[in-house]
Coordinates of C-alpha atoms in Angstrom, one line a residue:
Chain A
M1 CA -11.6 50.8 -25.1
D2 CA -12.6 52.6 -28.2
A3 CA -9.9 52.7 -30.8
I4 CA -11.0 56.2 -32.0
T5 CA -13.0 58.6 -30.3
V6 CA -14.3 62.1 -32.0
N7 CA -16.0 64.7 -29.9
H8 CA -17.7 67.6 -31.4
L9 CA -15.0 68.0 -34.0
N10 CA -15.0 71.2 -36.1
R11 CA -12.9 72.6 -38.6
V12 CA -13.1 76.1 -40.3
F13 CA -10.8 77.2 -43.3
K14 CA -10.2 80.9 -43.5
S15 CA -8.9 82.5 -46.7
T16 CA -8.4 85.9 -47.4
D17 CA -9.0 88.1 -50.6
G18 CA -8.1 91.7 -51.7
I19 CA -5.0 93.6 -50.9
I20 CA -5.9 96.8 -49.1
K21 CA -9.4 95.9 -47.9
R22 CA -8.7 92.2 -46.8
K23 CA -11.7 90.2 -46.7
V24 CA -11.7 87.0 -44.4
K25 CA -13.8 84.0 -45.8
E26 CA -14.6 81.3 -43.7
V27 CA -15.6 77.7 -44.9
V28 CA -17.1 75.2 -42.2
A29 CA -15.7 71.9 -43.5
V30 CA -16.3 69.9 -40.6
E31 CA -19.1 70.8 -38.0
D32 CA -19.7 69.2 -34.6
V33 CA -18.9 65.6 -35.6
S34 CA -18.9 63.0 -33.0
F35 CA -18.6 59.1 -33.3
E36 CA -16.7 56.1 -31.8
I37 CA -14.9 53.2 -33.3
R38 CA -14.3 50.1 -31.6
Q39 CA -10.9 48.3 -31.6
G40 CA -10.9 45.8 -34.7
E41 CA -13.9 47.6 -36.4
L42 CA -14.0 48.4 -40.0
F43 CA -15.9 51.7 -39.9
G44 CA -17.0 53.8 -43.0
L45 CA -17.5 57.4 -43.5
L46 CA -19.6 57.9 -46.6
G47 CA -20.3 61.3 -48.1
P48 CA -20.4 63.1 -51.4
N49 CA -17.5 65.0 -52.7
G50 CA -16.6 68.0 -50.3
A51 CA -18.6 66.5 -47.4
G52 CA -15.7 66.7 -45.0
K53 CA -14.4 63.0 -45.1
T54 CA -10.8 64.0 -45.9
T55 CA -10.7 67.0 -43.6
S56 CA -11.9 64.7 -40.7
V57 CA -9.3 62.1 -41.6
K58 CA -6.5 64.7 -41.8
M59 CA -7.5 65.8 -38.2
L60 CA -7.1 62.3 -37.0
T61 CA -3.8 61.7 -38.5
T62 CA -2.7 64.8 -36.9
L63 CA -2.0 66.8 -40.3
L64 CA -4.6 69.3 -39.4
I65 CA -5.4 70.9 -36.2
P66 CA -9.2 71.1 -35.3
T67 CA -10.4 74.5 -34.6
G68 CA -13.0 72.9 -32.0
G69 CA -13.7 69.5 -30.3
T70 CA -11.3 66.7 -29.5
A71 CA -10.3 63.4 -31.1
T72 CA -8.1 60.5 -29.5
I73 CA -6.5 57.4 -31.1
M74 CA -6.0 54.6 -28.8
G75 CA -6.7 57.2 -25.9
L76 CA -4.2 59.7 -27.1
D77 CA -5.1 63.3 -28.1
V78 CA -4.5 64.0 -31.6
V79 CA -3.3 67.4 -31.0
K80 CA -1.4 67.3 -27.7
D81 CA -0.1 63.7 -27.9
A82 CA 0.3 63.8 -31.7
A83 CA 4.0 62.5 -31.5
K84 CA 2.8 59.4 -29.6
V85 CA -0.2 59.1 -32.1
R86 CA 1.8 58.8 -35.2
P87 CA 3.7 55.5 -34.7
R88 CA 0.4 53.9 -33.9
I89 CA -1.2 54.8 -37.0
G90 CA -1.1 54.2 -40.9
F91 CA -2.9 56.2 -43.7
I92 CA -3.5 56.3 -47.2
F93 CA -5.0 59.3 -49.0
G94 CA -6.8 58.2 -52.4
G95 CA -4.9 59.1 -55.8
E96 CA -1.5 58.5 -56.9
R97 CA 0.4 61.2 -54.8
G98 CA 2.5 60.3 -52.0
L99 CA 5.1 58.4 -53.4
Y100 CA 8.7 59.1 -54.8
W101 CA 8.0 58.3 -58.5
R102 CA 11.7 58.4 -59.4
L103 CA 12.7 55.8 -56.9
S104 CA 11.6 52.1 -57.2
G105 CA 8.7 50.4 -55.2
L106 CA 11.4 48.9 -52.8
D107 CA 13.3 52.1 -52.3
N108 CA 10.0 53.6 -51.3
L109 CA 9.2 51.3 -48.7
R110 CA 12.8 51.2 -47.2
Y111 CA 12.6 55.0 -46.8
F112 CA 9.2 54.9 -45.2
A113 CA 10.2 52.0 -42.9
S114 CA 13.2 54.1 -41.6
L115 CA 10.9 57.0 -41.2
Y116 CA 8.8 54.9 -38.8
Y117 CA 11.9 53.5 -37.0
V118 CA 11.1 50.1 -38.4
D119 CA 14.3 47.9 -37.0
E120 CA 16.4 47.1 -40.1
K121 CA 16.2 43.3 -39.7
V122 CA 12.5 43.5 -39.3
A123 CA 12.0 45.7 -42.4
K124 CA 13.9 43.4 -44.3
K125 CA 11.5 40.5 -43.3
R126 CA 8.3 42.5 -43.7
I127 CA 8.8 44.1 -46.9
P128 CA 8.8 41.2 -49.0
E129 CA 5.7 40.1 -47.1
L130 CA 3.9 43.0 -47.7
L131 CA 4.9 43.2 -51.4
E132 CA 3.6 39.6 -51.5
M133 CA 0.4 40.6 -49.8
V134 CA -0.3 43.7 -52.2
G135 CA 0.6 41.6 -55.4
L136 CA 3.8 43.6 -56.2
K137 CA 6.5 40.9 -55.6
G138 CA 8.7 40.8 -58.9
R139 CA 7.9 44.4 -59.8
E140 CA 9.6 46.0 -56.5
R141 CA 12.9 47.0 -58.2
E142 CA 10.9 49.2 -60.9
K143 CA 10.7 52.8 -60.7
V144 CA 7.0 53.8 -59.4
E145 CA 6.7 56.2 -62.5
G146 CA 6.4 53.1 -64.7
Y147 CA 3.6 51.5 -62.1
S148 CA -0.2 51.5 -63.1
R149 CA -2.5 53.4 -60.9
G150 CA -3.5 50.2 -59.2
M151 CA -0.1 49.3 -58.4
R152 CA 0.7 52.5 -56.8
Q153 CA -2.3 52.2 -54.8
R154 CA -1.3 49.0 -53.4
L155 CA 2.4 50.3 -52.8
H156 CA 0.6 52.9 -50.8
I157 CA -1.0 50.2 -48.7
A158 CA 2.2 48.3 -48.2
R159 CA 3.7 51.8 -47.0
A160 CA 0.8 52.4 -44.7
L161 CA 1.3 48.8 -43.1
L162 CA 5.2 48.7 -42.9
H163 CA 5.3 49.5 -39.0
D164 CA 2.1 47.4 -38.3
P165 CA 0.1 50.1 -37.0
E166 CA -3.1 49.5 -34.6
V167 CA -5.4 51.9 -36.6
L168 CA -5.7 52.6 -40.4
F169 CA -7.2 55.5 -42.1
L170 CA -7.9 54.7 -45.8
D171 CA -9.2 57.8 -47.6
E172 CA -10.9 56.6 -50.7
P173 CA -8.5 54.1 -51.6
T174 CA -10.1 52.8 -54.7
M175 CA -10.5 56.3 -56.3
G176 CA -9.7 55.9 -59.9
L177 CA -9.0 52.3 -60.1
D178 CA -10.5 50.0 -62.7
P179 CA -13.1 47.5 -61.5
V180 CA -10.5 44.7 -61.1
G181 CA -8.0 46.6 -59.3
A182 CA -10.6 48.1 -57.0
R183 CA -12.0 44.6 -56.3
E184 CA -8.5 43.3 -55.3
L185 CA -7.8 46.1 -52.9
R186 CA -11.2 45.4 -51.2
T187 CA -10.1 42.2 -50.5
T188 CA -6.9 43.4 -49.3
V189 CA -8.8 45.7 -47.0
K190 CA -10.9 42.9 -45.7
N191 CA -7.8 40.7 -45.0
M192 CA -6.3 43.8 -42.9
Q193 CA -9.6 43.7 -41.0
S194 CA -9.1 39.9 -40.2
A195 CA -5.8 40.8 -38.7
N196 CA -7.5 42.8 -36.3
K197 CA -6.8 46.3 -37.3
T198 CA -9.1 49.0 -36.7
I199 CA -9.8 50.7 -40.0
L200 CA -11.6 54.0 -40.9
L201 CA -12.6 53.9 -44.4
T202 CA -13.8 56.8 -46.4
T203 CA -15.6 56.3 -49.7
H204 CA -18.4 57.8 -51.9
Y205 CA -19.1 54.2 -53.3
M206 CA -22.3 52.7 -51.5
F207 CA -21.3 49.1 -52.3
E208 CA -18.0 49.4 -51.2
A209 CA -19.2 50.7 -47.9
D210 CA -21.7 48.1 -47.7
A211 CA -19.5 45.2 -48.6
L212 CA -16.8 46.1 -46.3
C213 CA -18.0 48.2 -43.2
Q214 CA -19.6 46.9 -40.1
R215 CA -21.0 50.5 -39.3
I216 CA -21.1 53.6 -41.5
A217 CA -21.5 57.3 -40.8
V218 CA -23.0 59.3 -43.5
I219 CA -21.4 62.9 -43.6
N220 CA -22.8 65.6 -45.6
K221 CA -21.8 69.4 -45.5
G222 CA -19.7 68.7 -42.6
K223 CA -22.3 67.0 -40.4
I224 CA -23.1 63.5 -39.6
V225 CA -26.5 62.9 -40.9
A226 CA -26.7 59.2 -39.9
L227 CA -24.6 56.5 -38.2
D228 CA -25.6 52.8 -38.1
T229 CA -24.9 49.4 -39.5
P230 CA -25.6 49.1 -43.4
E231 CA -28.9 47.1 -42.6
K232 CA -30.2 49.7 -40.4
L233 CA -29.4 52.4 -42.7
K234 CA -31.1 50.5 -45.5
E235 CA -34.3 50.1 -43.3
N236 CA -34.8 54.0 -43.5
V237 CA -35.9 53.5 -46.8
Q238 CA -37.8 50.1 -46.5
D239 CA -41.0 51.8 -46.8
L240 CA -40.3 53.0 -50.3
T241 CA -39.9 51.7 -53.8
V242 CA -37.3 53.0 -56.3
V243 CA -38.7 53.8 -59.9
E244 CA -35.9 53.9 -62.4
I245 CA -36.7 55.6 -65.7
E246 CA -34.2 55.6 -68.6
L247 CA -34.5 58.9 -70.8
Y248 CA -32.6 61.3 -72.9
G249 CA -32.0 65.1 -72.1
I250 CA -34.1 65.8 -68.9
S251 CA -34.0 69.5 -67.9
Q252 CA -33.5 70.8 -64.4
D253 CA -37.1 72.2 -64.6
R254 CA -38.5 68.9 -65.4
I255 CA -36.4 67.3 -62.5
A256 CA -38.1 70.2 -60.2
R257 CA -41.6 69.2 -61.3
I258 CA -41.0 65.4 -60.6
K259 CA -39.6 66.5 -57.2
A260 CA -42.7 68.7 -56.5
L261 CA -45.1 65.7 -56.8
D262 CA -46.8 64.9 -53.5
F263 CA -46.1 61.2 -53.4
V264 CA -42.2 61.6 -54.4
V265 CA -39.9 61.6 -51.6
D266 CA -36.5 61.9 -53.3
V267 CA -35.3 62.3 -57.0
S268 CA -31.8 61.5 -58.2
V269 CA -30.3 61.5 -61.9
E270 CA -27.6 59.2 -62.8
D271 CA -25.7 59.8 -66.5
R272 CA -24.9 56.7 -68.5
D273 CA -23.3 57.6 -71.5
Q274 CA -26.0 59.6 -73.6
R275 CA -28.8 58.3 -71.3
Q276 CA -30.1 59.5 -68.0
V277 CA -31.6 57.3 -65.5
L278 CA -34.0 58.9 -63.3
H279 CA -34.4 57.5 -59.8
V280 CA -37.4 58.3 -58.1
H281 CA -38.1 57.4 -54.4
T282 CA -41.8 56.9 -53.6
P283 CA -44.1 54.9 -51.1
K284 CA -46.6 54.2 -54.0
G285 CA -44.6 51.6 -55.7
P286 CA -45.5 50.8 -59.6
E287 CA -48.8 53.0 -59.3
A288 CA -46.7 56.0 -59.4
I289 CA -45.5 55.1 -63.0
P290 CA -48.5 56.6 -65.1
V291 CA -48.1 60.1 -63.2
L292 CA -44.5 60.0 -63.5
V293 CA -44.7 59.2 -67.4
E294 CA -47.3 62.0 -67.7
N295 CA -45.0 64.5 -66.2
L296 CA -42.2 63.4 -68.5
N297 CA -44.4 63.9 -71.6
G298 CA -42.4 64.6 -74.7
L299 CA -39.2 63.2 -73.8
R300 CA -37.8 60.0 -75.3
L301 CA -38.3 57.5 -72.5
G302 CA -36.3 54.1 -72.3
R303 CA -36.9 51.3 -69.8
I304 CA -38.9 51.7 -66.6
I305 CA -38.6 49.3 -63.7
T306 CA -39.3 49.4 -60.0
R307 CA -36.9 47.9 -57.4
E308 CA -36.2 47.4 -53.7
P309 CA -34.1 50.3 -52.2
T310 CA -30.4 49.8 -51.7
L311 CA -27.9 51.3 -49.3
E312 CA -27.3 54.0 -52.1
D313 CA -30.9 54.9 -51.9
A314 CA -30.6 55.3 -48.3
Y315 CA -27.5 57.5 -48.9
V316 CA -29.2 59.5 -51.6
R317 CA -32.1 60.2 -49.0
L318 CA -29.8 61.2 -46.5
V319 CA -27.7 63.4 -48.4
G320 CA -30.8 64.9 -50.1
G321 CA -30.1 63.7 -53.8
T322 CA -27.0 65.8 -54.3
E323 CA -25.2 63.0 -55.4
N324 CA -25.7 61.9 -59.2
Chain B
M1 CA 19.2 60.8 -41.8
L2 CA 21.4 58.7 -43.6
L3 CA 18.6 57.2 -45.7
A4 CA 17.2 60.7 -46.2
F5 CA 20.7 61.5 -47.6
E6 CA 21.0 58.6 -49.9
I7 CA 17.3 59.0 -51.5
E8 CA 17.9 62.7 -51.9
L9 CA 21.1 61.9 -53.8
R10 CA 19.6 59.3 -55.9
Q11 CA 16.6 61.4 -56.7
N12 CA 18.9 64.3 -57.7
M13 CA 21.1 62.1 -60.0
T14 CA 17.9 61.6 -62.4
D15 CA 16.7 65.3 -62.3
G16 CA 18.0 67.5 -65.2
F17 CA 17.5 70.8 -63.5
V18 CA 19.7 69.6 -60.4
L19 CA 22.4 68.4 -62.7
F20 CA 22.5 71.6 -64.6
G21 CA 22.8 73.8 -61.4
I22 CA 25.5 71.4 -60.3
L23 CA 27.6 70.9 -63.3
I24 CA 26.8 73.4 -66.2
Q25 CA 26.0 76.7 -64.4
P26 CA 29.1 76.9 -62.4
L27 CA 31.1 76.2 -65.7
I28 CA 29.5 79.1 -67.4
V29 CA 30.1 81.2 -64.5
A30 CA 33.8 79.9 -64.3
F31 CA 34.2 80.4 -68.0
M32 CA 33.0 84.1 -67.8
A33 CA 34.9 85.0 -64.7
L34 CA 37.9 83.4 -66.2
W35 CA 38.0 86.2 -69.1
M36 CA 36.7 88.8 -66.7
L37 CA 39.4 88.4 -64.2
K38 CA 42.3 87.6 -66.7
G39 CA 45.3 89.5 -65.7
K40 CA 44.3 90.1 -62.0
G41 CA 47.4 88.5 -60.5
P42 CA 49.1 85.1 -60.7
D43 CA 46.4 83.3 -58.6
Y44 CA 43.4 84.4 -60.4
A45 CA 42.8 81.0 -61.7
I46 CA 42.4 79.4 -58.6
F47 CA 40.3 82.2 -57.3
V48 CA 37.9 81.3 -60.2
V49 CA 37.8 77.8 -59.3
V50 CA 37.0 78.3 -55.6
G51 CA 34.7 81.3 -56.3
S52 CA 32.7 79.6 -59.2
G53 CA 32.5 76.5 -57.0
M54 CA 31.1 78.6 -54.3
T55 CA 28.5 80.1 -56.7
G56 CA 27.3 76.5 -57.4
L57 CA 27.3 75.5 -53.9
W58 CA 25.2 78.4 -53.0
T59 CA 22.8 77.9 -56.0
T60 CA 22.4 74.2 -54.9
L61 CA 21.8 75.1 -51.3
L62 CA 19.2 77.8 -52.3
F63 CA 17.2 75.9 -55.0
N64 CA 17.8 72.4 -54.5
G65 CA 18.0 72.2 -50.7
G66 CA 15.1 74.3 -50.2
N67 CA 13.2 73.1 -53.5
S68 CA 13.5 69.7 -52.0
I69 CA 10.6 70.6 -49.8
T70 CA 8.6 72.1 -53.0
G71 CA 9.4 68.6 -54.6
E72 CA 7.8 66.8 -51.5
R73 CA 5.0 69.0 -51.8
W74 CA 4.4 68.2 -55.9
T75 CA 4.9 64.4 -55.0
G76 CA 2.5 64.8 -52.1
T77 CA 5.0 63.2 -49.6
L78 CA 5.3 66.1 -47.2
E79 CA 2.2 65.0 -45.5
P80 CA 3.5 61.4 -45.0
L81 CA 6.9 62.8 -43.9
V82 CA 5.3 65.3 -41.5
A83 CA 2.9 62.6 -40.0
S84 CA 5.6 59.9 -39.5
P85 CA 7.3 59.6 -36.2
A86 CA 10.9 60.8 -37.6
S87 CA 12.1 64.3 -36.9
L88 CA 11.5 66.4 -39.9
R89 CA 14.5 68.4 -39.1
V90 CA 16.8 65.7 -39.1
V91 CA 15.4 64.3 -42.5
I92 CA 15.8 67.6 -43.9
Y93 CA 19.4 67.9 -42.6
G94 CA 20.2 64.7 -44.4
K95 CA 18.6 66.2 -47.6
V96 CA 20.4 69.5 -47.5
L97 CA 23.5 67.6 -47.0
A98 CA 23.1 65.5 -49.8
N99 CA 22.6 68.7 -52.0
V100 CA 25.6 70.5 -50.5
L101 CA 27.9 67.6 -50.9
Q102 CA 26.8 66.9 -54.6
S103 CA 27.5 70.7 -55.3
L104 CA 31.2 70.4 -54.6
L105 CA 31.1 68.6 -58.0
S106 CA 30.8 72.1 -59.4
M107 CA 34.2 73.0 -57.8
I108 CA 35.7 69.8 -59.2
G109 CA 34.2 70.7 -62.7
S110 CA 35.6 74.0 -62.6
Y111 CA 39.0 73.0 -61.5
L112 CA 39.1 70.4 -64.4
L113 CA 37.8 73.1 -67.1
I114 CA 40.3 75.6 -66.0
S115 CA 43.3 73.1 -65.7
L116 CA 42.7 70.7 -68.2
I117 CA 41.1 72.4 -71.3
F118 CA 42.4 76.0 -70.6
G119 CA 45.9 74.5 -69.1
Y120 CA 46.3 77.0 -66.4
P121 CA 48.4 76.0 -63.5
L122 CA 46.3 75.3 -60.6
T123 CA 48.1 74.8 -57.0
L124 CA 46.5 75.2 -53.7
S125 CA 48.8 77.0 -51.4
R126 CA 47.7 75.4 -48.2
P127 CA 45.8 72.1 -49.1
W128 CA 45.3 71.0 -45.4
L129 CA 43.8 74.3 -44.2
F130 CA 41.8 74.3 -47.5
F131 CA 40.0 70.9 -47.2
I132 CA 39.3 71.6 -43.4
S133 CA 37.9 74.9 -44.3
L134 CA 35.6 73.2 -47.1
F135 CA 34.4 70.6 -44.4
V136 CA 33.7 73.5 -41.9
S137 CA 32.0 75.3 -44.9
V138 CA 29.7 72.5 -45.7
V139 CA 28.7 71.9 -42.2
S140 CA 27.7 75.7 -41.8
L141 CA 26.1 75.8 -45.1
V142 CA 24.1 72.8 -44.2
S143 CA 22.9 74.4 -41.1
F144 CA 22.0 77.5 -42.9
G145 CA 20.0 75.2 -45.4
L146 CA 18.3 73.9 -42.3
I147 CA 16.7 77.4 -41.6
L148 CA 16.0 78.1 -45.1
A149 CA 14.1 74.9 -45.7
S150 CA 11.7 75.8 -42.8
F151 CA 10.3 78.6 -44.9
F152 CA 9.6 76.4 -47.8
I153 CA 7.4 74.4 -45.4
L154 CA 5.6 77.5 -44.0
I155 CA 5.2 79.2 -47.5
P156 CA 4.0 77.4 -50.3
D157 CA 5.2 79.8 -52.8
F158 CA 8.6 80.4 -51.2
A159 CA 10.2 78.9 -54.2
R160 CA 9.5 82.1 -56.3
M161 CA 10.8 84.4 -53.5
V162 CA 14.2 82.7 -53.4
N163 CA 15.0 83.5 -56.9
T164 CA 15.7 87.0 -55.7
L165 CA 18.3 85.6 -53.4
E166 CA 20.9 84.0 -55.7
F167 CA 22.8 86.8 -57.0
P168 CA 22.8 89.2 -54.2
V169 CA 24.6 86.4 -52.0
Y170 CA 27.2 85.9 -54.9
I171 CA 28.0 89.3 -54.5
L172 CA 27.6 89.9 -51.0
G173 CA 29.5 86.7 -50.2
G174 CA 32.6 87.9 -52.1
F175 CA 32.8 84.9 -54.3
L176 CA 34.2 86.3 -57.4
F177 CA 35.4 89.5 -56.2
P178 CA 36.2 91.0 -52.8
I179 CA 33.5 92.8 -50.8
A180 CA 35.9 95.8 -50.5
L181 CA 34.7 96.8 -54.1
L182 CA 31.1 97.3 -52.6
P183 CA 29.6 100.3 -50.7
G184 CA 30.6 100.4 -47.0
W185 CA 27.2 99.8 -45.8
T186 CA 26.8 96.5 -47.3
T187 CA 29.6 95.0 -45.3
P188 CA 27.8 94.2 -42.3
L189 CA 25.1 92.2 -44.5
S190 CA 28.1 90.2 -45.6
Y191 CA 29.3 89.5 -42.1
I192 CA 25.9 88.0 -41.2
L193 CA 26.2 85.7 -44.0
T194 CA 27.6 82.3 -43.6
P195 CA 28.6 81.8 -47.3
Y196 CA 30.8 84.9 -47.0
W197 CA 32.8 83.4 -44.0
A198 CA 33.1 80.2 -46.3
A199 CA 34.4 82.1 -49.3
V200 CA 37.0 84.1 -47.1
A201 CA 38.4 80.7 -45.7
L202 CA 38.4 78.9 -49.0
H203 CA 39.9 81.9 -50.9
G204 CA 42.4 82.7 -47.9
A205 CA 43.7 78.8 -47.9
A206 CA 43.6 78.5 -51.7
Q207 CA 45.8 81.5 -52.5
G208 CA 47.7 81.7 -49.2
T209 CA 46.4 85.1 -48.5
L210 CA 45.4 84.7 -45.0
G211 CA 47.4 83.5 -42.0
T212 CA 46.6 80.1 -40.3
W213 CA 44.9 81.9 -37.3
Q214 CA 42.9 84.2 -39.7
I215 CA 41.7 80.9 -41.2
V216 CA 41.0 79.2 -37.8
G217 CA 39.1 82.4 -37.0
T218 CA 36.6 82.1 -39.7
W219 CA 36.2 78.2 -38.9
G220 CA 35.1 79.6 -35.3
I221 CA 32.5 82.2 -36.9
M222 CA 31.2 79.5 -39.2
L223 CA 31.0 77.0 -36.4
A224 CA 29.2 79.3 -34.3
F225 CA 26.6 80.3 -36.9
S226 CA 26.0 76.3 -37.2
V227 CA 25.5 76.0 -33.6
V228 CA 22.9 78.9 -33.5
Y229 CA 21.1 77.6 -36.6
V230 CA 20.9 74.2 -35.5
L231 CA 19.6 75.2 -31.7
A232 CA 17.2 77.9 -33.4
S233 CA 15.9 75.2 -35.8
G234 CA 14.2 73.0 -32.9
R235 CA 12.1 75.8 -31.8
L236 CA 11.6 77.1 -35.3
Y237 CA 10.3 73.6 -36.8
R238 CA 7.9 73.2 -33.9
V239 CA 6.5 76.7 -34.4
I240 CA 6.2 76.3 -38.1
L241 CA 4.9 72.7 -38.2
R242 CA 2.3 73.8 -35.9
K243 CA 1.4 76.8 -38.0
A244 CA 1.2 74.7 -41.2
R245 CA -1.1 72.3 -39.3
T246 CA -3.3 75.1 -38.2
D247 CA -3.4 76.9 -41.7
A248 CA -3.8 73.8 -43.7
T249 CA -0.8 74.4 -46.0
L250 CA 0.9 71.2 -46.0
D251 CA -1.0 69.8 -48.9
I252 CA -0.8 73.0 -51.0
V253 CA 1.3 73.1 -54.0
G254 CA 2.7 76.6 -54.6
S255 CA 2.1 78.3 -58.0

């Protein structure tokens, strides 16, 4: 049985403007999204900011009612059977909110255990185990307001696991963490998967999805634009080479000119301190470099390299180079 | 519910705004009322203690009980709370109970101020009836708070609207002067407010101005209100939570 099934899910947000003549504005956040996640699978939902990842997760965690379509968790409908779904899922939303800062980490866990009707004896045994697992042992009696961002995020993980849920939703869990904290958290996620949990992970970090997920759905502007294993997604760009050009102060006009070249499939720009790095996807390989340099005439250029495409390049191609 | 009660209590103890509402504001009210009502009969000091205590109780119920939902929005814990299997109604009942019981400190504070600092003799005419009235008042006010809190879930900006409710209820509830001084058309409004009946019972038992059966009658009215509020809250919370999930207002922090 699939742990999660999503069928043609839609979510439209409405907002009104004006006092006398009220204008209703509609924003489609999720449009006709469908996928299934097998039990024990670690599934990634990858997309740029505002793509519909969090909205999808909120619908699956019973916090939002879809405007169309259906979704089930372990065979239970997320709208009709919301009360039965809730004890079987755990979730973390990225960032530092969702905890009581004026209480200790231990009190937070005790409180959430009671909200999930975890038996007191079970909670007394499980809370120290979880604190050990997330590396907060010894700091549990300190107030959360004194925790670092990484510690709070790890406390979130412990909170989500208190009732031993079958399905976990991790919405950008490494957002804002330093590299060490993010690596530790990824190890924790990997361990959770080893414990046969079904995990839906949303992220916009490609390497994170590549390292952790068995399958990835790429979502852009509310729609699923690709769904496959990381290897298969990479195959979509196997025919291409990426030319990376370091430069300073490229204008939008110049980017548009590069994009318009007939051998260029996609272009994205990454900011690195004062420099920019232009990523040009092309089937021509190193032969494209002289023409590209000619079109960048007048700009100060740095290092130029060619490389094999990565999952990130596949992603950029799928979402149309919107992510810098 | 008990853990929600404990957690709320412990959070309040570290919140300066809450402590001000419970301890300082009622003392200011008591101080002013003491001078305003000076010479209005032999029992006026106990009237001030009960009345200023009632203002503390109402302020706490209004701001801290309801605002605990706003607090949950600010900390981002409203969503985990709603998505947990626990009944939100029961959790909120525990939180409001913590706030109301804590606010009784305001009555003790007023008592100490007037008795020890100003040296007024304070005696409760009918202590047993007073303490039972206090218990029934707490039950009825907590049940009322349950209804009030539901609007904080539905409307992210409700915290701003409740500012307008503080003083009208002080006046309509007859906390510091009888409602007979008000225009006749306001009396029905007082009758539908459970804080009014709490004030009638507490003033009546403290000063001995009401007979036993009259006080028991106010208990009956308060308990009837409580039953109505608790029964209505079941349906109300279902409707409000569904609407909040439809309108996507659970994660919105009011301005």
